[in-house]
Coordinates of C-alpha atoms in Angstrom, one line a residue:
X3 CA 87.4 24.5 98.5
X4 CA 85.0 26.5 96.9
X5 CA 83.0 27.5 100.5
X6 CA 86.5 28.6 101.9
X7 CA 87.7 30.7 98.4
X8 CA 83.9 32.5 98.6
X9 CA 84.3 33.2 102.4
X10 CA 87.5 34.4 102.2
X11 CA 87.1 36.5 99.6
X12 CA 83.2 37.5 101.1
X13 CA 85.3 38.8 104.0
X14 CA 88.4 40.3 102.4
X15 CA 86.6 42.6 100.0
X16 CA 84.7 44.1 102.6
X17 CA 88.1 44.8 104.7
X18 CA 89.5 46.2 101.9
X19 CA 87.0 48.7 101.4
X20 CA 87.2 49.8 105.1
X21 CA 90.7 50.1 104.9
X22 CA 90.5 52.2 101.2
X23 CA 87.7 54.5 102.4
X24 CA 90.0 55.9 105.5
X25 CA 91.3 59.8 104.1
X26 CA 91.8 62.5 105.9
X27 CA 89.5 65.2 106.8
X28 CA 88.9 68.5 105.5
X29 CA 90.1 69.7 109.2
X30 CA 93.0 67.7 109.5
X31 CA 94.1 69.0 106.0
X32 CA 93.6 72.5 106.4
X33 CA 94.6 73.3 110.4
X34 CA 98.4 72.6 110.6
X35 CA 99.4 74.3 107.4
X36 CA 97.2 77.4 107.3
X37 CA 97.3 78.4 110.7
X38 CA 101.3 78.3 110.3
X39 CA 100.6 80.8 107.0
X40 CA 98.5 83.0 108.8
X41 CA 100.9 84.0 111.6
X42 CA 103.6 84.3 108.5
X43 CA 101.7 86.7 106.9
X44 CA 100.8 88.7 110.4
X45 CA 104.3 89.2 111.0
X46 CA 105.7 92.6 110.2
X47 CA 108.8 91.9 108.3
X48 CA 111.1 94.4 106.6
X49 CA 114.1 92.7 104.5
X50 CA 117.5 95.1 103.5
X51 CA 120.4 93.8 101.6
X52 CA 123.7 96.4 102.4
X53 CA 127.0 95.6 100.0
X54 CA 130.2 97.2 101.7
X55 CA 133.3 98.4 100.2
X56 CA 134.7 94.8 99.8
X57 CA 131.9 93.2 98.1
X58 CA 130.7 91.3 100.8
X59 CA 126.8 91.3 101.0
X60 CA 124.6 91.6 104.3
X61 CA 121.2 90.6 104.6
X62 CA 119.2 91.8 107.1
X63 CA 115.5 90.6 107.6
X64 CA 113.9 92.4 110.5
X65 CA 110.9 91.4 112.1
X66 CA 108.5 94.4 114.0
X67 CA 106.2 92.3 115.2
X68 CA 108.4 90.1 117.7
X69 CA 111.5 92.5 117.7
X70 CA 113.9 90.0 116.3
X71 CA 116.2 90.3 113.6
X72 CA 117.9 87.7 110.7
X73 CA 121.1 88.6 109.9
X74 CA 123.0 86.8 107.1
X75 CA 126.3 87.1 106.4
X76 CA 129.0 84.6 104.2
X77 CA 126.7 81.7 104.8
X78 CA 125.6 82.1 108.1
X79 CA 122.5 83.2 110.0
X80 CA 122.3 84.9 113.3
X81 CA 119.2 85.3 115.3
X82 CA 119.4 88.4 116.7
X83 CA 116.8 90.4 119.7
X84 CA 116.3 93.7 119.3
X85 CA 117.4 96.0 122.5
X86 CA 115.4 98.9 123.6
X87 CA 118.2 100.4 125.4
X88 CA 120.4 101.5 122.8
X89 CA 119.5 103.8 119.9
X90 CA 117.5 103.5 117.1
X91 CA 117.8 99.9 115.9
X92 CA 120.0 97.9 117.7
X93 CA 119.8 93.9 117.9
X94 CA 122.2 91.2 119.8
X95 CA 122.6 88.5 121.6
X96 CA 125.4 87.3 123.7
X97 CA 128.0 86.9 120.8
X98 CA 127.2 89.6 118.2
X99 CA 125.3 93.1 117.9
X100 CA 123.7 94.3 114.5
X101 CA 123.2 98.2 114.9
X102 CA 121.4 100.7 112.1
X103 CA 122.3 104.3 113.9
X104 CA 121.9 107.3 111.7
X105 CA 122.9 105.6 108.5
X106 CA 125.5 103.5 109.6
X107 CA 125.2 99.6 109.5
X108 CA 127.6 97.5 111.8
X109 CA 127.6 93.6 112.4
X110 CA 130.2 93.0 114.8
X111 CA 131.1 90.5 117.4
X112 CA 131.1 91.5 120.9
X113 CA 134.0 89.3 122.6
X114 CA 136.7 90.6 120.4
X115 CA 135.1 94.4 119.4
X116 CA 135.9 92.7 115.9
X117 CA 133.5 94.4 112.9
X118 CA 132.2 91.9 110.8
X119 CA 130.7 94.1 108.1
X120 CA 130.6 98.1 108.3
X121 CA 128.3 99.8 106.0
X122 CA 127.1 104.1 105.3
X123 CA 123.8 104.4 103.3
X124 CA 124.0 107.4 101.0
X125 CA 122.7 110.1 102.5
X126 CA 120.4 112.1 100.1
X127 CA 122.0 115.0 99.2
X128 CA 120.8 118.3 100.1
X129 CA 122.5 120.7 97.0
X130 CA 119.4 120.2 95.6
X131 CA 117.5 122.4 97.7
X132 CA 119.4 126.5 97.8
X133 CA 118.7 128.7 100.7
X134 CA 118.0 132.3 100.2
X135 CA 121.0 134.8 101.6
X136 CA 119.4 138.6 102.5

């Protein structure tokens, strides 16, 4: 009894330790989360928040680098793609259009020509500056 309780215990410590000693590597630790970080931080992201006459709020968080737009509104998130052929910034795809033209935000739905959210940034006055009259 006492040959098979030091045997088995002569084999089973050593298993253990094999077993214990298996970690990860320093590679396997570091690759999958930092190269995700490092295309984050690449990214050229702007981020707006527009309030319209009812209260409701609009968040907006453009992204240069790929030409896509996040556009939050009562809950829900739209992935937009931006569209070189309209003016200034425009994004849609094939159910709704976000469009920031000459100070005027619109989120609307294309089917139904239904505006979502309308939006005018304040335009910075010009009574500041006088012009001289000869």
């Amino acid at each position: 009894m006492k040959k098979l309780l030091r045997t088995f215990i002569i084999t089973l410590i050593p298993l253990l330790m094999v077993v214990a000693c298996k970690h990860q590597t320093k590679e396997e630790e570091v690759s999958p989360e930092n190269t995700a970080e490092i295309k984050k931080n690449t990214d050229h992201i702007t981020k707006e928040v527009y309030t319209d006459d009812f209260g409701d709020q609009l968040e907006i968080a453009i992204n240069e680098t790929h030409n896509t737009a996040v556009v939050r509104l009562n809950g829900k998130t739209y992935d937009l793609k931006k569209s070189d052929e309209l003016p200034e910034f425009t994004a849609a795809d094939a159910f709704y259009q976000f469009s920031d033209v000459r100070g005027e935000v619109t989120f609307l739905k294309k089917d139904y020509n239904m505006v979502l959210f309308h939006h005018k940034k304040n335009k910075t006055s010009s009574s500041d500056t006088k012009m001289a009259s000869y």
